[in-house]
Each structure stands twice: as C-alpha cells, then as structure tokens.
Coordinates of C-alpha atoms in Angstrom, one line a residue:
M1 CA 99.3 117.6 99.5
S2 CA 100.4 120.0 101.6
S3 CA 98.2 121.2 104.7
L4 CA 98.6 120.8 108.0
S5 CA 95.3 119.4 108.2
A6 CA 94.8 115.9 108.0
K7 CA 94.9 113.9 104.6
T8 CA 94.2 110.2 104.9
N9 CA 96.2 108.4 102.7
Y10 CA 98.9 105.7 102.8
G11 CA 102.0 106.3 105.0
S12 CA 100.8 108.6 107.2
V13 CA 101.2 109.5 111.3
P14 CA 98.3 110.5 113.6
S15 CA 96.2 113.3 112.1
I16 CA 95.7 116.7 113.9
D17 CA 92.6 117.4 111.7
N18 CA 90.7 116.3 108.7
E19 CA 89.8 118.4 106.0
S20 CA 88.0 117.5 102.8
S21 CA 85.6 118.1 100.1
N22 CA 83.3 115.7 98.0
T23 CA 85.6 115.3 95.7
T24 CA 88.4 113.9 98.0
T25 CA 88.5 110.8 100.1
D26 CA 90.1 112.8 102.9
G27 CA 87.9 113.0 106.2
A28 CA 87.1 115.8 108.3
A29 CA 87.0 116.4 111.8
G30 CA 84.4 117.5 114.2
E31 CA 80.6 116.7 115.0
C32 CA 77.8 115.9 112.6
D33 CA 74.0 115.1 112.8
G34 CA 74.7 111.5 111.8
R35 CA 77.2 110.7 114.2
R36 CA 75.8 108.0 117.1
W37 CA 77.7 106.3 119.7
V38 CA 76.2 103.0 120.9
G39 CA 75.9 101.5 124.1
E40 CA 78.4 104.0 125.6
K41 CA 80.5 107.4 125.5
R42 CA 81.9 107.6 122.1
P43 CA 85.2 108.7 121.5
T44 CA 85.5 112.3 121.6
R45 CA 87.5 114.5 119.3
Q46 CA 89.3 117.5 120.7
S47 CA 91.5 120.0 119.0
A48 CA 94.9 118.2 119.0
W49 CA 96.7 121.5 119.0
T50 CA 95.8 121.9 122.6
A51 CA 97.9 118.4 122.5
A52 CA 100.3 119.5 119.6
P53 CA 103.6 119.8 121.8
L54 CA 102.4 116.3 123.4
L55 CA 102.5 114.9 120.1
L56 CA 106.2 115.6 119.4
G57 CA 106.3 115.5 115.6
L58 CA 103.3 113.2 115.0
V59 CA 100.9 114.3 112.1
F60 CA 98.9 112.6 109.7
L61 CA 100.4 113.5 106.4
A62 CA 99.7 112.9 103.0
T63 CA 101.5 110.5 100.5
L64 CA 102.3 109.9 97.0
L65 CA 99.3 107.9 97.1
T66 CA 97.1 111.1 97.5
T67 CA 93.7 110.4 96.2
R68 CA 92.9 112.5 93.0
P69 CA 89.3 113.6 92.4
Q70 CA 88.0 111.5 89.4
P71 CA 85.1 110.4 88.1
F72 CA 83.2 107.7 90.6
P73 CA 84.4 104.0 89.7
T74 CA 81.6 101.6 88.6
L75 CA 80.2 99.8 91.2
L76 CA 79.4 95.9 91.0
K77 CA 78.0 93.6 93.3
S78 CA 80.7 90.4 93.4
S79 CA 78.9 87.5 92.0
M80 CA 79.3 84.2 90.4
N81 CA 80.5 84.5 86.8
D82 CA 81.5 88.0 87.2
A83 CA 83.9 88.5 84.1
A84 CA 84.7 92.2 85.3
H85 CA 88.4 92.7 85.5
D86 CA 88.5 96.7 84.9
E87 CA 90.8 98.4 87.3
D88 CA 88.5 101.1 88.0
T89 CA 85.6 98.8 88.7
A90 CA 84.6 98.6 92.3
L91 CA 83.5 95.1 93.5
F92 CA 82.0 93.9 96.3
Y93 CA 82.0 91.0 99.0
E94 CA 78.8 91.1 100.6
D95 CA 79.5 88.2 103.2
Q96 CA 82.7 89.6 104.8
L97 CA 82.9 88.6 108.2
L98 CA 82.6 91.5 110.8
D99 CA 84.5 89.4 113.5
H100 CA 87.0 87.1 112.6
V101 CA 88.9 86.5 115.8
D102 CA 88.0 84.5 118.9
T103 CA 88.3 86.5 121.9
S104 CA 87.4 83.9 124.4
G105 CA 90.6 83.5 126.2
S106 CA 91.7 80.2 124.8
D107 CA 95.4 79.8 123.4
E108 CA 94.3 79.7 120.0
V109 CA 92.7 83.2 119.8
W110 CA 94.1 84.5 117.1
K111 CA 93.0 81.7 114.8
H112 CA 90.4 82.3 111.7
R113 CA 86.9 81.9 112.1
Y114 CA 86.2 81.1 108.7
Y115 CA 88.6 78.0 108.5
K116 CA 85.7 76.1 110.2
S117 CA 83.6 76.7 107.0
T118 CA 86.1 75.9 104.2
E119 CA 88.3 73.0 103.0
Y120 CA 90.7 75.4 101.5
F121 CA 93.0 75.5 104.7
A122 CA 94.2 72.5 106.2
V123 CA 93.4 74.2 109.8
P124 CA 91.8 72.7 112.9
D125 CA 88.7 74.1 113.7
V126 CA 88.6 76.4 116.9
D127 CA 85.5 77.3 119.0
T128 CA 84.9 80.8 118.9
S129 CA 82.9 83.7 120.3
G130 CA 82.9 86.1 117.4
S131 CA 79.6 87.1 115.8
D132 CA 78.3 85.8 112.5
E133 CA 77.6 89.1 111.3
V134 CA 78.6 90.3 107.9
W135 CA 79.5 93.4 105.9
K136 CA 80.0 94.8 102.3
H137 CA 83.6 94.6 101.4
R138 CA 85.0 96.8 98.6
Y139 CA 87.6 95.7 96.5
Y140 CA 89.0 96.0 93.1
K141 CA 90.8 93.4 90.9
S142 CA 92.4 93.1 87.3
T143 CA 92.2 89.7 85.6
E144 CA 93.4 91.4 82.5
Y145 CA 96.7 89.3 82.4
F146 CA 95.6 86.5 84.2
R147 CA 96.5 82.9 82.6
G148 CA 94.3 81.0 85.1
P149 CA 95.1 78.2 87.1
G150 CA 98.7 77.6 87.6
S151 CA 99.3 81.6 87.9
P152 CA 100.3 84.2 90.6
I153 CA 97.8 86.4 92.5
F154 CA 99.0 89.7 93.8
L155 CA 97.1 91.0 96.6
V156 CA 97.7 94.8 96.8
V157 CA 96.9 95.5 100.4
G158 CA 94.8 98.6 101.3
G159 CA 95.7 100.9 104.1
E160 CA 94.5 103.9 106.1
G161 CA 92.8 105.6 103.1
A162 CA 89.6 105.1 101.1
L163 CA 90.0 103.6 97.4
N164 CA 87.5 105.4 95.6
N165 CA 89.8 105.7 92.6
G166 CA 90.5 102.1 91.7
M167 CA 93.7 100.1 91.4
L168 CA 96.9 102.2 93.3
Y169 CA 100.0 100.9 91.1
P170 CA 100.6 100.8 87.6
F171 CA 103.9 98.9 88.3
V172 CA 101.8 96.0 89.7
T173 CA 99.0 95.8 87.4
Q174 CA 100.5 97.0 84.2
H175 CA 104.1 95.4 84.7
L176 CA 104.4 92.8 87.1
A177 CA 100.9 91.3 86.0
K178 CA 101.9 91.1 82.4
R179 CA 105.1 89.9 82.8
F180 CA 103.9 86.8 85.0
G181 CA 100.3 86.5 84.0
A182 CA 99.0 87.4 87.0
A183 CA 96.0 88.3 88.6
V184 CA 95.9 91.5 91.1
V185 CA 93.2 91.9 93.7
Q186 CA 93.0 94.9 95.6
P187 CA 90.9 94.8 98.8
E188 CA 90.1 98.2 101.2
H189 CA 91.3 98.2 104.7
R190 CA 88.2 97.8 107.3
F191 CA 86.8 101.0 108.3
Y192 CA 88.4 103.4 105.8
G193 CA 86.3 104.8 103.0
P194 CA 82.5 104.7 103.3
Y195 CA 81.9 101.1 103.2
Q196 CA 82.5 99.9 106.6
P197 CA 81.8 96.8 109.0
I198 CA 79.8 99.4 111.2
P199 CA 78.7 102.8 109.7
F200 CA 81.1 105.6 110.6
G201 CA 79.9 107.1 113.9
E202 CA 77.8 104.2 115.3
A203 CA 80.7 101.8 116.8
S204 CA 81.7 102.4 120.4
T205 CA 85.2 102.6 121.4
S206 CA 84.9 99.0 122.8
Q207 CA 83.7 97.9 119.1
L208 CA 86.7 99.5 117.6
L209 CA 89.4 98.3 119.9
K210 CA 88.1 94.9 119.0
L211 CA 87.2 95.4 115.2
L212 CA 89.9 98.0 114.0
T213 CA 92.9 95.8 114.1
P214 CA 95.6 94.6 111.5
E215 CA 94.8 91.2 112.3
Q216 CA 91.0 91.6 111.7
A217 CA 91.9 93.5 108.4
M218 CA 94.3 90.9 107.2
Q219 CA 91.9 88.4 107.8
D220 CA 89.6 90.3 105.9
M221 CA 91.4 90.3 103.0
L222 CA 92.7 86.5 103.4
R223 CA 89.0 85.4 103.6
L224 CA 88.2 87.4 100.5
V225 CA 91.1 86.1 98.3
T226 CA 91.4 82.4 99.7
V227 CA 87.5 81.4 100.0
H228 CA 85.1 83.9 98.3
M229 CA 87.2 84.1 95.2
H230 CA 88.0 80.4 95.1
E231 CA 84.4 79.4 95.1
K232 CA 82.6 78.0 92.3
G233 CA 82.4 80.5 89.4
Q234 CA 84.9 82.9 90.8
D235 CA 88.0 83.8 89.4
F236 CA 90.4 81.3 91.3
E237 CA 88.1 78.5 91.5
G238 CA 90.5 76.2 89.5
C239 CA 93.5 77.1 91.8
P240 CA 93.8 74.2 94.0
P241 CA 95.4 75.1 97.5
D242 CA 98.1 72.4 97.2
R243 CA 101.6 73.7 96.6
S244 CA 102.5 70.7 94.6
D245 CA 99.8 70.8 92.3
P246 CA 100.7 72.2 88.8
D247 CA 97.6 74.6 89.2
Y248 CA 98.5 75.8 92.1
C249 CA 98.3 80.0 92.2
P250 CA 101.2 81.6 94.0
L251 CA 99.7 84.3 96.3
I252 CA 102.3 87.5 96.9
T253 CA 101.5 90.3 98.9
I254 CA 102.4 93.8 97.6
G255 CA 101.9 97.2 99.9
A256 CA 103.5 100.6 100.7
S257 CA 104.0 101.8 104.2
Y258 CA 101.4 100.8 106.8
P259 CA 100.2 98.1 104.1
G260 CA 104.0 97.4 103.3
F261 CA 103.9 96.7 107.0
L262 CA 101.1 94.4 106.6
S263 CA 102.6 92.5 103.3
A264 CA 105.4 91.5 105.4
M265 CA 103.0 90.2 108.2
F266 CA 101.1 88.6 105.9
R267 CA 104.0 86.2 104.8
T268 CA 105.3 85.9 108.5
V269 CA 102.2 85.1 110.2
Y270 CA 100.5 82.9 107.4
P271 CA 103.2 81.5 105.8
D272 CA 101.2 78.5 104.7
V273 CA 98.8 80.6 102.6
V274 CA 101.0 83.6 101.4
D275 CA 103.9 82.7 99.6
A276 CA 106.2 86.0 99.3
A277 CA 105.7 89.9 100.3
Y278 CA 107.1 92.6 98.6
A279 CA 107.1 95.5 101.0
S280 CA 107.8 99.3 99.8
S281 CA 108.8 101.8 102.8
A282 CA 107.4 99.6 105.3
P283 CA 108.3 101.0 108.7
L284 CA 108.7 97.5 110.9
L285 CA 111.2 98.6 113.1
M286 CA 109.8 101.9 113.7
Y287 CA 106.4 99.9 114.9
A288 CA 108.7 97.6 116.9
Q289 CA 109.7 100.5 118.7
V290 CA 113.7 99.8 118.4
S291 CA 114.2 102.3 115.6
D292 CA 115.5 105.8 116.8
S293 CA 112.8 107.9 117.1
D294 CA 114.6 111.0 116.2
A295 CA 115.7 109.7 112.8
Y296 CA 112.0 110.9 111.2
Y297 CA 112.8 114.2 111.3
D298 CA 116.6 114.0 110.8
I299 CA 115.9 112.2 107.6
V300 CA 113.5 115.4 106.7
T301 CA 116.3 117.9 107.4
K302 CA 118.6 116.0 104.9
A303 CA 116.3 115.6 102.6
A304 CA 115.7 119.3 102.6
E305 CA 119.4 120.3 102.2
R306 CA 119.7 117.9 99.5
S307 CA 117.1 119.5 97.9
S308 CA 118.5 122.8 98.0
P309 CA 121.8 123.1 100.3
G310 CA 121.7 125.9 103.2
C311 CA 117.9 125.1 103.4
A312 CA 118.4 123.6 106.9
H313 CA 119.9 126.6 108.3
S314 CA 117.4 128.8 106.9
V315 CA 114.7 127.0 108.1
R316 CA 116.0 126.8 111.9
T317 CA 116.8 130.3 111.5
T318 CA 113.5 131.7 110.3
L319 CA 111.4 129.5 112.8
T320 CA 113.3 130.5 115.9
E321 CA 113.0 134.1 115.2
V322 CA 109.2 133.8 114.2
R323 CA 108.7 131.9 117.6
D324 CA 110.5 134.7 119.6
M325 CA 108.5 137.3 117.6
V326 CA 105.2 135.6 118.2
L327 CA 106.0 135.4 122.0
E328 CA 106.5 139.2 122.0
A329 CA 104.0 140.5 119.9
P330 CA 100.2 139.9 118.8
G331 CA 99.6 137.2 116.2
K332 CA 98.1 139.9 113.7
L333 CA 101.7 140.7 113.4
V334 CA 102.8 137.6 111.7
G335 CA 99.4 137.6 109.5
V336 CA 97.1 135.0 111.6
C337 CA 93.6 135.8 111.7
T338 CA 93.1 137.0 115.7
E339 CA 89.7 139.1 115.7
G340 CA 86.8 137.4 117.5
E341 CA 85.6 134.0 116.3
M342 CA 88.1 133.8 113.8
F343 CA 90.8 133.0 116.3
P344 CA 91.1 129.3 117.6
K345 CA 89.6 128.5 120.9
S346 CA 92.3 125.8 121.4
I347 CA 94.9 128.6 121.3
T348 CA 95.0 130.3 124.8
S349 CA 98.0 131.9 124.9
Q350 CA 100.9 133.2 123.0
N351 CA 103.3 130.3 123.7
D352 CA 100.4 127.9 122.1
L353 CA 100.5 130.3 119.0
A354 CA 104.2 130.3 118.8
D355 CA 103.9 126.4 118.9
A356 CA 101.4 125.9 116.3
L357 CA 103.0 128.2 114.0
V358 CA 106.3 126.5 114.2
L359 CA 104.4 122.9 113.9
M360 CA 103.1 123.8 110.8
A361 CA 106.3 124.5 109.1
V362 CA 107.3 120.9 110.5
Y363 CA 104.4 119.0 109.6
G364 CA 104.8 120.9 105.9
F365 CA 108.2 120.3 105.5
A366 CA 107.3 116.2 106.4
N367 CA 104.6 116.5 103.7
Y368 CA 107.3 117.6 101.4
D369 CA 109.6 114.9 102.2
M370 CA 107.4 112.3 101.0
G371 CA 107.0 113.9 97.7
V372 CA 110.5 114.7 96.9
Y373 CA 110.9 112.1 93.9
P374 CA 111.9 112.3 91.4
P375 CA 114.7 115.2 92.7
G376 CA 114.8 118.7 91.2
P377 CA 113.9 122.1 91.2
H378 CA 109.9 120.9 90.5
T379 CA 109.4 119.4 93.9
S380 CA 107.4 121.2 96.6
M381 CA 110.4 120.7 98.8
Y382 CA 112.8 122.7 96.4
K383 CA 110.3 125.5 96.1
I384 CA 109.5 125.9 99.9
C385 CA 113.3 125.8 100.9
Q386 CA 114.2 128.6 97.9
A387 CA 111.5 130.6 100.1
F388 CA 113.0 130.2 103.4
Q389 CA 116.6 131.2 101.5
D390 CA 115.2 134.2 100.0
P391 CA 117.1 137.2 101.5
E392 CA 114.5 139.7 100.3
L393 CA 112.1 138.1 102.8
D394 CA 112.4 138.6 106.6
S395 CA 111.1 135.8 109.0
I396 CA 107.7 137.2 109.0
D397 CA 107.2 137.7 105.3
T398 CA 108.7 134.0 105.2
L399 CA 105.7 132.4 106.9
K400 CA 103.2 134.6 105.3
W401 CA 104.8 133.0 102.2
Y402 CA 104.4 129.7 103.7
F403 CA 100.6 130.3 104.6
K404 CA 99.9 131.2 100.7
S405 CA 101.8 127.9 99.4
Q406 CA 99.5 126.2 101.6
I407 CA 96.4 127.8 100.3
M408 CA 98.0 127.2 96.7
A409 CA 98.5 123.6 97.5
N410 CA 94.9 123.0 98.3
Y411 CA 94.0 124.5 95.3
E412 CA 96.1 122.6 93.2
E413 CA 94.7 119.6 94.6
E414 CA 91.1 120.4 94.9
Y415 CA 91.1 121.1 90.9
D416 CA 93.8 118.2 90.2
C417 CA 96.1 120.3 88.5
D418 CA 99.2 119.4 90.9
M419 CA 99.4 116.2 88.7
K420 CA 102.4 116.7 85.9
S421 CA 100.2 116.1 83.3
V422 CA 97.8 119.0 84.4
H423 CA 98.5 122.8 84.5
C424 CA 97.0 125.0 86.9
N425 CA 95.4 128.5 85.5
P426 CA 97.7 130.9 87.5
D427 CA 95.1 133.5 87.6
D428 CA 92.5 131.1 89.0
E429 CA 95.0 130.2 91.2
M430 CA 96.0 133.6 92.5
A431 CA 92.5 134.5 93.0
Y432 CA 91.6 131.6 95.2
V433 CA 94.5 132.4 97.2
K434 CA 93.4 136.0 97.6
E435 CA 89.9 134.6 98.5
Q436 CA 90.9 132.3 101.3
Y437 CA 93.7 134.5 102.4
G438 CA 92.3 137.8 102.6
E439 CA 94.0 140.2 105.0
C440 CA 95.0 136.9 107.5
F441 CA 95.4 133.3 107.5
D442 CA 92.7 131.2 109.2
L443 CA 94.2 129.0 111.7
R444 CA 90.9 127.5 112.4
P445 CA 90.8 124.5 109.4
E446 CA 94.3 123.4 110.8
M447 CA 93.4 123.1 114.3
D448 CA 90.2 121.0 114.4
D449 CA 88.6 124.5 115.2
S450 CA 86.8 125.0 111.9
P451 CA 83.0 126.5 112.3
E452 CA 81.8 123.9 110.2
P453 CA 83.4 120.6 110.3
I454 CA 82.9 118.8 106.7
L455 CA 83.3 115.0 106.3
S456 CA 84.4 113.1 103.4
E457 CA 81.7 111.9 101.1
F458 CA 81.7 109.3 98.4
D459 CA 78.4 107.2 96.9
G460 CA 76.4 109.6 99.2
I461 CA 78.4 108.1 102.3
S462 CA 80.1 110.1 104.8
Y463 CA 83.2 108.7 106.7
D464 CA 86.1 110.3 108.2
D465 CA 89.4 108.2 107.6
G466 CA 91.7 110.6 109.5
F467 CA 89.4 109.5 112.6
S468 CA 90.4 105.5 112.1
W469 CA 94.0 106.0 111.2
N470 CA 94.5 108.4 114.4
F471 CA 92.5 105.2 116.6
Q472 CA 94.9 102.9 114.9
T473 CA 97.9 104.9 116.0
C474 CA 96.4 105.2 119.6
T475 CA 96.1 101.6 120.0
D476 CA 98.3 99.0 118.5
V477 CA 100.0 100.7 115.4
I478 CA 102.4 102.9 117.4
F479 CA 105.5 104.8 116.9
L480 CA 107.3 108.2 118.0
A481 CA 108.8 110.8 116.3
G482 CA 110.9 113.0 118.0
Q483 CA 113.0 116.6 116.7
S484 CA 116.6 116.2 117.6
Q485 CA 119.0 118.9 118.5
T486 CA 120.6 118.3 114.8
S487 CA 117.3 118.5 113.1
M488 CA 116.1 121.9 111.3
F489 CA 113.1 122.2 113.8
V490 CA 112.9 123.2 117.6
P491 CA 113.9 120.1 119.4
K492 CA 111.4 117.9 120.9
E493 CA 111.7 114.7 122.5
A494 CA 108.5 112.0 122.2
T495 CA 107.9 109.9 124.7
Y496 CA 105.0 107.2 125.7
E497 CA 103.7 109.1 128.3
D498 CA 102.6 112.3 126.0
L499 CA 101.4 110.1 123.5
T500 CA 99.2 108.4 125.7
K501 CA 97.6 111.8 126.9
M502 CA 97.1 113.0 123.5
C503 CA 95.4 109.7 122.8
Q504 CA 93.2 109.8 125.8
D505 CA 92.5 113.6 125.4
E506 CA 91.1 112.7 122.0
F507 CA 89.5 109.2 122.6
G508 CA 89.0 108.5 126.1
T509 CA 90.5 107.0 129.1
D510 CA 89.6 103.6 127.6
V511 CA 92.3 104.1 124.7
T512 CA 95.7 103.4 125.9
P513 CA 98.6 102.9 123.2
R514 CA 99.7 99.5 123.4
P515 CA 103.5 100.1 121.7
W516 CA 104.7 96.2 122.2
E517 CA 101.6 94.1 121.7
L518 CA 102.0 93.6 117.9
V519 CA 106.1 92.9 118.1
D520 CA 105.5 90.7 120.9
R521 CA 103.0 88.4 118.9
W522 CA 104.5 88.6 115.6
H523 CA 108.1 89.1 116.2
F524 CA 108.9 91.4 113.4
D525 CA 111.8 93.1 115.2
D526 CA 113.9 89.7 114.2
L527 CA 112.7 88.2 111.1
V528 CA 115.2 85.5 110.8
G529 CA 115.0 84.5 114.6
D530 CA 113.9 81.3 116.1
E531 CA 110.5 82.8 116.3
V532 CA 109.5 83.7 112.7
N533 CA 112.8 82.3 110.6
A534 CA 110.9 84.5 107.6
S535 CA 111.6 83.9 104.0
R536 CA 110.9 85.6 100.6
I537 CA 110.2 89.1 101.6
L538 CA 111.5 91.9 99.7
F539 CA 111.9 95.3 101.3
T540 CA 112.1 98.8 99.1
N541 CA 113.2 101.8 100.5
G542 CA 113.7 105.6 99.3
M543 CA 116.6 106.8 101.5
Q544 CA 114.9 110.2 101.2
D545 CA 111.8 109.2 103.1
M546 CA 111.9 109.8 106.4
W547 CA 110.4 106.4 106.8
S548 CA 113.4 104.6 106.0
G549 CA 114.7 105.4 109.3
G550 CA 112.4 102.6 110.6
S551 CA 112.7 100.0 108.1
Y552 CA 115.2 97.4 107.1
L553 CA 117.9 98.4 104.9
E554 CA 120.1 95.3 105.0
D555 CA 119.6 91.8 103.6
L556 CA 118.7 89.5 106.5
S557 CA 119.1 86.6 104.7
D558 CA 119.4 84.9 100.9
S559 CA 115.4 85.4 101.0
V560 CA 114.6 88.4 103.3
L561 CA 116.0 91.1 101.0
A562 CA 116.3 95.1 100.9
L563 CA 116.9 97.0 97.8
N564 CA 117.2 100.7 98.7
F565 CA 117.3 103.8 96.6
E566 CA 119.3 107.0 96.9
N567 CA 117.0 109.2 94.9
G568 CA 113.7 107.4 96.3
A569 CA 111.4 108.9 98.6
H570 CA 108.3 107.6 100.0
H571 CA 107.3 104.4 98.1
S572 CA 108.9 105.8 94.8
D573 CA 109.0 102.5 93.3
L574 CA 105.1 101.9 94.1
T575 CA 103.4 105.0 92.9
H576 CA 100.2 106.1 90.9
A577 CA 102.1 107.0 87.8
G578 CA 103.8 103.8 87.2
P579 CA 107.4 103.3 85.8
S580 CA 108.5 106.3 83.3
E581 CA 111.1 107.9 81.4
K582 CA 111.1 110.5 84.4
D583 CA 112.4 108.1 87.0
T584 CA 116.0 108.0 88.0
D585 CA 118.4 105.4 87.1
D586 CA 118.3 103.7 90.8
I587 CA 114.4 103.5 90.4
R588 CA 114.4 102.3 86.8
E589 CA 116.9 99.4 87.8
G590 CA 115.0 98.9 91.0
H591 CA 112.0 97.8 88.9
A592 CA 114.3 95.5 87.0
K593 CA 115.6 94.3 90.2
I594 CA 112.0 93.9 91.7
T595 CA 110.8 91.6 88.6
E596 CA 113.9 89.6 88.7
I597 CA 113.5 88.5 92.5
L598 CA 109.9 87.5 92.5
G599 CA 110.3 85.8 89.0
M600 CA 113.0 83.7 90.9
W601 CA 110.5 83.2 93.9
I602 CA 107.7 82.4 91.8
G603 CA 109.7 79.8 90.3
E604 CA 110.9 78.4 93.3
I605 CA 107.1 78.1 94.5
K606 CA 106.3 76.4 91.4
E607 CA 109.4 73.9 91.7
G608 CA 107.9 73.2 95.2
K609 CA 110.9 74.5 96.9

C-alpha cells in the first residue's frame, strides 16, 4: 500500500483520508446517507489537508498486514459444541458486553463487569453503572493442533483494522501452535470492521469517548476467551482457572504494533489472568510520551539511505526544489489537476499546495519503510529511491513519476498482484495508470475532497476503520512524529497544541488528546519499577522500522526481554506469509529464539513458577 489516503491496518498513525473499494477492508472518508449521530452533534471530518501542516508528519499508514481481496470467510454463529477450527471461518460471540467499565467514580473504576457473573476469576464484585447491552463480536480460532486441557492458548490481539480474511500470522497458527499443541484465538478489536458495538455512524461523541478505548477492547477479548470459551461445550471447558492444576491452560497474548502494545498491557494489567506476552514492533515508549518524537522520520531516512545510498540527499533536494517551484508557478506545472471542480477545495493558496505535495512524499516514504523487508531491489523503498536518484529526471518529472507510482501501487493492491506469488499484467497496469492519471493527477482522493466518498463494505455492511483509528489517536493512543533537521524531509516540529487543533477540527471540541492518561494508569514507561514489576514479556523490533524508535530495545530484566533484527522492518517476525526461505538470517534465528523463550515460559508456568 502506497497511497497517502488512509488504509486501515495495524501499525498506523492518524489517517488523512480513507479510500476503499468493496474488495478491501479499508474505510473511506466523507458523508453518506447511512450516517446518523444520535443525541448530539456527531464528530465531523474536515479535510485533514487543512490541518496537514499541523499534523506534523502523522498520517494513517498501511502496514505489512494490509488486507488482501480474498473470498469472504465462512460466517458461523459461535455456539455449544462448535468444533470448527478453520482459520478462515468467522465466528461470533453474540453476548459480548457493550460496556465493561464502571464509570460511577469509585476507586474500582477499571474492574471487569463480567467478574460478577462467573466463577472463573476470584475477583471481588464491584457495583457498576455500565449497561447490560450486548453486541455480536467477530473472532477466529484455530484448534487444529490443540491438545486439550493443559495446553497453551495463544490470544492474537486484534487492532486497528477489520479482520475480513481470517487469521493473521502463520508463524503463530502453523509453527508456534504446532510446536506447543496450542489453540489460537483471534478477536477483532471493537469498532473496527463491519460488526461493531454500535452500527457505524450511529455512535455519538460521548459514546465513542466511553466505548472506543483500549481497556474496553481488552476486556472484550478477555471476556471472550476466559468466560465464553470456558463455558460448557466450548473449546476450553476443561481448562480450570487454578494455575497449579495440571489441566491449566496458559494464556499468552501476541500482537504487533498497536496490538503489540495491547499484548504487553494484557500481561501488565491482568497478570493474574495472562501468563506471558509477545509484542512485536510495539511502541510503548512512544505512547508513553518519553521517546524522541523525531526518531520516527529519522529512521525512515536511514532506511531509505540503507536501501539505496544517496537516496536521502536526492529526496531532500527534489522536495525542496518542488516546493520552491510550486510557490512560484501554477499547480498545472507539476502535473496536478487545477481546473474547476478537479482542484481540491481545501487548498486555498500556493503554500497549501506546496505543503500538500511535499507531505505526499513524506507519507509515501513512511509507507515504504514498513515494507522494506526482506531488503533488496524488489522493495518499493528501493524503487522509489531509484526514481528520485535518476539523473535523467528533473524535480518536476520525478514528482510526476511519483504520482504514477502511487496509482500503480493502488492497482497492484486492488488486483492483489503486489503479492510475490501473483504477477501483474503490465499492459493492464499501464492502461489503469493512463485511465487514472490522464493529463494530470487528481489530488482530491488524497485530501478527503473526493466528489463521491466511498466507505468500506463487507457482508453488506458499511464501515470506516480510518475514522475509528483517527478517533483513538486523538483521545488516548497519542504519539507525535516530527521531522528533524537531519531527516530527508522539510523540518517540522510536532506539538500537542497542533495535534489538539487538528483533532478538534475533525471531531469537535469535546475531543481533546489525553497523552498521559494511559501511561499514568498503567506505568508502561517503567515496566520493571515498583508500580508494575512486569515479567514474561518479549519485545521484538525490526531496526529498519520507524516504530522501533518508540519501543523497548534492551532487556529490562531476566524475563522482560528484547530481540532486535537489523534487517527487520515492521513486525517482520509476524507477517502474513510466515517463515519462508526468503527470510534473512536474523529473522530466521529470531523465530527460533522466540520459540525457545515461549517454550521456557510455558514450562515455568506449568511448573508453578
């Protein structure tokens, strides 16, 4: 995925816009007849390009987990004696609670509501004011290798994208599960995908502030696995809650990027329930507001330079020249459509246009960074660098080539031929580029200015994952990403003030970023301090991944560990493809080390340590 427009996938930053088709899980921006906001003014979505300079480099990026157009998974209602374990079979827990959290103001505010009605946990009852309303929660499971009571359960954490195509990680379902005789359960994160607690467009701002939070999503997943799936007739009925019982089934969370953060939080916040956590490319320190905000794009710069030496200088020179030219000449000169309705309404000056064009490249390179594995000339990063370094192209021609590369990337994704096993038809691809590009490049889809906004659709249901992720990154999942003097981009400082303005322009004045709310509650800025004293958490990081600038890169104790992969990009140890002969030695060795560490921890848990 290469387009600036938002693609809703794991490991992303706030979206500028959403483009989609009915074959993807990606959301689209804009109004539609089905949007209703109940009881109060709904959050609005203004063009983020008017706030793009304020965003300071934050854009919703596609990741290695980009969902692919595939046949729709089978849909089954989760029920008693359900023996299905097909990884692509969608199941539903139809009694998931809408609201798990007591907000009555007591000291017990973050207790689980469902503890009252189950004997699985020895947790005191608390008086709650939450609703008893329920919703249909989609999830997937694989029990192909599950050996029954006494065997592990891997909880693959859902994140900021729909799960329309089944299980995410073959390394988990086909390697770790087989090695340890484990079951794998993968729940979807609430408010992502078509099956939502409140139908898309019908939730008010106050409802989203209460219900679209990490803790609500985590409690969804815990309720599913530790309550529903332990009921009579369900998969884990024979797994008792007592860790000393030989039939106890250790619960291990696994996630990548934002779900990696949640995976680590499961272990720190619920250590009596979750036994260990594996967190890949998990930016805890970024969410804790303690990492260098410039590290994000500095790493992108280093990865580009590593991919093609000299790339950083060429990009910096080209973007500077383009910006200067646009300030002095009409947009038509650089290949942008400028006539009548073809020109975005949100651009009101030459300066706006110059910023927009430069930021397109910034966001594009950030996309390429997350896909720069395995390294080599096949990567989009290498190819785009070669264009910027081509001595036969001047700055304007390079920009026009970049426009066409964005269209080609969209084609490859739409027709699923960006996968290594599928080859695009070059004639069809070029015909598509000619049709889309014409005589100029239409900026409107890139700037939330499309004449006909399109939502994602699945199973006849419309939704917009980019909207949900933007909302989260404007409330409590907060991070800043600036562009330093040493990056290959135009320097931009990231500030909370600018982020607040951008968020309130989009969602209204009731939405204010709360950067320190989660870290003050969960203390993940110091996992081995007195407040947490965490154990059995494994962090993995690709050192070419910009998110590594906000992750734990060193061991914190003998059981809070970090593995770093010099050749790795964004969760290269957890990909759709799984382990393959194309993996680099460090990732291959990493898979073996991860397996060894998890095996050691499972053994300790079974021994009562």
